[in-house]
XYZ file of C-alpha atoms in Angstrom:
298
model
C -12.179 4.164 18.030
C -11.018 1.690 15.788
C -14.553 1.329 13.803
C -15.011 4.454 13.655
C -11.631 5.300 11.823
C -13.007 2.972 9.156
C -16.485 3.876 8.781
C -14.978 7.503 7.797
C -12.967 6.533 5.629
C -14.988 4.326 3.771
C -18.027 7.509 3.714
C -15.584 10.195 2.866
C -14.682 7.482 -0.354
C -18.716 7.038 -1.178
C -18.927 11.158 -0.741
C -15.944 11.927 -3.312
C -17.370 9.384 -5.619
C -21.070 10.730 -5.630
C -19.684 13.730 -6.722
C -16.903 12.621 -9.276
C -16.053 10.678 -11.423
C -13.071 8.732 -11.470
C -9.571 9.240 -13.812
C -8.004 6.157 -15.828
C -5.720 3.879 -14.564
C -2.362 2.770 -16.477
C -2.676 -0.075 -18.791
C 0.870 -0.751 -18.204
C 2.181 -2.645 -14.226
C 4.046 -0.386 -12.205
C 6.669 -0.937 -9.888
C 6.224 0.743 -6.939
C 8.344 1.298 -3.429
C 7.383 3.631 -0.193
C 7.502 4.371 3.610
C 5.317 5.419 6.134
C 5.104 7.014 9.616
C 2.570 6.941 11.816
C 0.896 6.410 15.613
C 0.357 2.775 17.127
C -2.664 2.481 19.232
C -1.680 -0.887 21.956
C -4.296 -2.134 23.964
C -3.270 -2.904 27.586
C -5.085 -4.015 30.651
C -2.313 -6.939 31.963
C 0.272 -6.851 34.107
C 3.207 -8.364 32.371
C 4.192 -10.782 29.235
C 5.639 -14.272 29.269
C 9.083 -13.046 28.820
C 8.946 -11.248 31.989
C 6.352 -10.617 35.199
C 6.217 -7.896 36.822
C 5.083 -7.496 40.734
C 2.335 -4.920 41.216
C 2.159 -3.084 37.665
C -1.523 -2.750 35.790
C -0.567 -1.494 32.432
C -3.026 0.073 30.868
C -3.559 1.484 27.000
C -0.530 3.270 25.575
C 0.843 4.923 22.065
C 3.672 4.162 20.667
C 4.737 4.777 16.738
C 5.124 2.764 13.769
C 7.363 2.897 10.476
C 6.446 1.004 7.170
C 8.820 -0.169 3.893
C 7.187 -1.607 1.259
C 7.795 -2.418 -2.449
C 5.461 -3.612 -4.932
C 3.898 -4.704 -8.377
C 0.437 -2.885 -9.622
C -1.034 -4.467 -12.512
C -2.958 -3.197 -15.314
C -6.362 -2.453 -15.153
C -8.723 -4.137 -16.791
C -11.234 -4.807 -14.021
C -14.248 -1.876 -15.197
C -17.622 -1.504 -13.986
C -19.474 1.903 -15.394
C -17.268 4.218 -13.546
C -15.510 2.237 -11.127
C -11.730 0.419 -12.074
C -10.355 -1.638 -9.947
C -6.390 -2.051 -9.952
C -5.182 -5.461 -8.017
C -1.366 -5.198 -6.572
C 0.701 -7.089 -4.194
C 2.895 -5.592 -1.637
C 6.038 -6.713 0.441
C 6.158 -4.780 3.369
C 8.464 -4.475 6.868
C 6.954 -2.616 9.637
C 8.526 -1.730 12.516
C 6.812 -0.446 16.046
C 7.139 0.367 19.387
C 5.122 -0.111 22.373
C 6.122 1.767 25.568
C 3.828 0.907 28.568
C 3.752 2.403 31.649
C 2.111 2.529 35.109
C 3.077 4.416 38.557
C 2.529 2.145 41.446
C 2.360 3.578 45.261
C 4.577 0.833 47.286
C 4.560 2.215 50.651
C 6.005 4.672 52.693
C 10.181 5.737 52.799
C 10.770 6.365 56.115
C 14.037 8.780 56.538
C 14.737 9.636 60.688
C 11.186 11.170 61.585
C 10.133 11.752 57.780
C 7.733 9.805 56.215
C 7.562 10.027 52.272
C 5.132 8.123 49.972
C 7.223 5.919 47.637
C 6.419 5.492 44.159
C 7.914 3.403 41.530
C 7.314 3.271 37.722
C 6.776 0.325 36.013
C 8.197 0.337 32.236
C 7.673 -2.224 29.713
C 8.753 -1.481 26.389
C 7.786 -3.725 23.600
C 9.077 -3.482 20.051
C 9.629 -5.232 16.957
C 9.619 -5.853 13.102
C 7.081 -7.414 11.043
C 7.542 -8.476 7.442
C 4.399 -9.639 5.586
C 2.826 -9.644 2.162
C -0.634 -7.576 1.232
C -2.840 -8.550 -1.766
C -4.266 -5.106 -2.670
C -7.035 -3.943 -4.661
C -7.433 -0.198 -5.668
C -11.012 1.643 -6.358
C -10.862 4.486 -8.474
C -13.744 6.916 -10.052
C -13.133 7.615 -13.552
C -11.695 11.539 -13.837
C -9.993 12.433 -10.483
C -5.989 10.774 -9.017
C -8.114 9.459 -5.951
C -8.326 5.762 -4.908
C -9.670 4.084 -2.134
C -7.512 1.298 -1.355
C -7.528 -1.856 1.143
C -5.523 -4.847 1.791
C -5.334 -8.423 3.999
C -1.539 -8.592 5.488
C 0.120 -12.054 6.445
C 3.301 -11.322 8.917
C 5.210 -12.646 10.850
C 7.713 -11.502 13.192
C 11.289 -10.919 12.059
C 12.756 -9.261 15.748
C 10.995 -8.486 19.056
C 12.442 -7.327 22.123
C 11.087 -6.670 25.624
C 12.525 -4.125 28.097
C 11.271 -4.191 31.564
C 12.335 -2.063 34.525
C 11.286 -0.875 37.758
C 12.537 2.677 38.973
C 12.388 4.631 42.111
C 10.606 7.825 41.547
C 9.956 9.220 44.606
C 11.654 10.045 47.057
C 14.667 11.192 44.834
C 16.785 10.285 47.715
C 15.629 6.662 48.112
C 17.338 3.676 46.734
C 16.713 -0.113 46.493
C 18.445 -3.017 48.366
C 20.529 -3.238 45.652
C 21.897 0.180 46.042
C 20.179 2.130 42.606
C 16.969 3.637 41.733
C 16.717 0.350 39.820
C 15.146 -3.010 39.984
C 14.038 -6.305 38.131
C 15.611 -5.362 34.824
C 15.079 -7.214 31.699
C 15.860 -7.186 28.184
C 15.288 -9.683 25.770
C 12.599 -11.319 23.106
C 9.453 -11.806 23.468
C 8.029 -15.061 24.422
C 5.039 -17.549 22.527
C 4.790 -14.716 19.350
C 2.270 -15.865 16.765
C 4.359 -17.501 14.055
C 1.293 -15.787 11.872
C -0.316 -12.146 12.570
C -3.274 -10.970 10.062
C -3.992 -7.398 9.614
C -6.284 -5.036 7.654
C -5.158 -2.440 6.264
C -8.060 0.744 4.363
C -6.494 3.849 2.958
C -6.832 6.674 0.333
C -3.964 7.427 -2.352
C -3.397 10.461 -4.468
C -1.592 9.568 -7.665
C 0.392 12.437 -9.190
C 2.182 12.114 -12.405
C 4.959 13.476 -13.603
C 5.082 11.844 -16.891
C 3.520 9.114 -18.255
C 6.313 6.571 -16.648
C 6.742 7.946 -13.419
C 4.121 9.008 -10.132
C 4.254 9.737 -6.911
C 1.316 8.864 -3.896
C 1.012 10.209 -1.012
C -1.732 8.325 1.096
C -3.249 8.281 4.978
C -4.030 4.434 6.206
C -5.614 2.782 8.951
C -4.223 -0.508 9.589
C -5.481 -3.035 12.402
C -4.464 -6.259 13.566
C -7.210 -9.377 13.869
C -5.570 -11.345 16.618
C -3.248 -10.756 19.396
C 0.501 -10.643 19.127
C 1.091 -13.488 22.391
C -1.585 -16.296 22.333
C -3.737 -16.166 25.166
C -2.558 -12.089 26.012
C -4.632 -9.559 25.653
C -2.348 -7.263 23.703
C -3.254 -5.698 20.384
C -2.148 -3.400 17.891
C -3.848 -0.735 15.036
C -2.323 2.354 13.694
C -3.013 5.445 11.609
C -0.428 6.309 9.295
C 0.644 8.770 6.729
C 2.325 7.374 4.090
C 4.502 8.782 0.422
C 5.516 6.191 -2.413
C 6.666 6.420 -5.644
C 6.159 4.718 -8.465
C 7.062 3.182 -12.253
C 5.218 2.209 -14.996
C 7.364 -0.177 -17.023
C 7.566 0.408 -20.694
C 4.978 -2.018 -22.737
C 6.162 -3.289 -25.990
C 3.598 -1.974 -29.394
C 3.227 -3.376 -31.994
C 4.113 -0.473 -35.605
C 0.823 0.178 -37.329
C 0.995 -1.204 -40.344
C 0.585 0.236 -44.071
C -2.642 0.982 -45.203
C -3.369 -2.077 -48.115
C -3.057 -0.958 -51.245
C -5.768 -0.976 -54.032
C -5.164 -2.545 -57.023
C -6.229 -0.835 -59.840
C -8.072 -2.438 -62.461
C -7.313 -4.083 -66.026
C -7.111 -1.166 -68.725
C -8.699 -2.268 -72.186
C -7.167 -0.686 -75.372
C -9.818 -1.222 -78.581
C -8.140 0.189 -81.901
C -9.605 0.375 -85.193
C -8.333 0.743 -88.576
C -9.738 2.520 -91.485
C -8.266 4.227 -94.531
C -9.115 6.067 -97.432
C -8.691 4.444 -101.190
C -9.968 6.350 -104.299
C -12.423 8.282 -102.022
C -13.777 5.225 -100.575
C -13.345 3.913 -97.537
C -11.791 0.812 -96.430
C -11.951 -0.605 -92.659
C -10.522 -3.537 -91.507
C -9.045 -4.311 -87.885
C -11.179 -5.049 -84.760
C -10.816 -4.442 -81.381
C -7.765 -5.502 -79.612
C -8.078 -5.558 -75.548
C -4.542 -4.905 -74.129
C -3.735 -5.009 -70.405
C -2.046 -1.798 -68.470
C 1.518 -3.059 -68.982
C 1.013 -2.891 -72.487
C 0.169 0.294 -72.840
C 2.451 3.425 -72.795
């Protein structure tokens, strides 16, 4: 399931770009803050958690959902290869998820006068928590379209957890514990022996849509999956599909005013004058030529 999810993402990316080509990316960074909702995929097969055992449950694979806050910085892009830009970023993120696995054990038989009922009681462990991490990201886009393939590598860590546990009578409606409820072996409280460091993957595609040249928005569907378990030596997991909206800022960048075209200067202007006159109708020259510079001359 999990490969899978990526492989199609990553071939629906190689299709669009085959056919496209991709748009520019700002030269300018960009601030950017979003939130996503999605579906947690938990992987099961044990029968309890450190923090609290359980008697008889299996639990097996369950959904639960996931929400995602993150702010950011995108730099500029100057990473270009023929068509391809890359855009690096980094990403502080809190993500917080729920867990909520169940099984429905047959315990024996509830014996009322001459009736005999099968009893059955459901086991509930619900696990949840927040996770605050930061994601190096890197951006692909083609040069003409607002369509990026994007991945990450997230470092978290826990910030909360909490585990709810409890056993309740299902059937017979009428039956009850020693303890006088439908309910038994309740716990609440954190989780135990946590990974002090989780690392995840996260692969995605954006759409960038701008309203002017300062401000976008980006709506984006990401897969996200987690490389180690959450408990040491426990074989519980997490990966989710989510869908995601952010907005964005590019901050203003500083130019420089063209400056004035240089200016010729004209060259030197020579003035040559010559004198002659006229003296009992012959003629009498005298003078030679005088070179005079342009503020001289008027």
């Amino acid at each position: 399931m999990r490969m899978s999810i990526i492989v199609l993402l990553i071939v629906q990316a190689l299709c669009i770009g085959s056919t496209i080509n991709a748009q520019d990316i700002d030269s300018s960074y960009r601030i950017f803050g979003g939130m996503g909702l999605g579906i947690s995929f938990n992987e099961g097969n044990f029968s309890g958690i450190p923090s609290v055992q359980t008697c008889c449950a299996d639990y097996t694979d369950t959904q639960g959902s996931t929400a995602e806050f993150s702010v950011g910085l995108r730099m500029p892009n100057h990473i270009k290869k023929n068509t391809l830009t890359f855009q690096p970023g980094i990403h502080l993120s809190a993500q917080q998820f729920n867990a909520p696995f169940s099984a429905r054990e047959f315990v024996g038989n509830f014996i009322s006068g001459t009736t005999i009922t099968p009893a059955t009681i459901d086991f509930s462990l619900e696990l949840s928590g927040v996770l605050v991490g930061i994601e190096p990201r890197i951006s692909m886009y083609y040069s003409d379209i607002p369509l990026s393939l994007f991945a990450g590598i997230t470092a978290s860590t826990f910030l909360t957890s909490t585990a709810i546990q409890n056993e309740q009578l299902i059937e017979p409606m009428q039956a009850r514990f020693k303890n006088g409820t439908m309910f038994q072996n309740s716990y609440e409280g954190s989780i135990s022996n946590l990974r002090s460091l989780s690392l995840s993957a996260q692969i995605g595609l954006e759409y960038n849509h701008q309203f002017n040249k300062h401000l976008s928005i980006h709506p984006s569907l990401s897969y996200r999956t987690f490389f180690q378990t959450f408990i040491e030596d426990h074989p519980w997991n997490m990966s989710s599909i989510a869908f995601g909206l952010g907005i964005s800022y590019a901050l203003p960048t500083s130019t420089l005013p063209i400056p004035p075209p240089p200016v010729e200067k004209e060259p030197d202007i020579a003035l040559h004058m010559h004198f002659h006159a006229l003296m009992n109708d012959g003629m009498l020259e005298f003078g030679d030529t005088i070179p005079r510079s342009e503020e001289h001359t008027s």
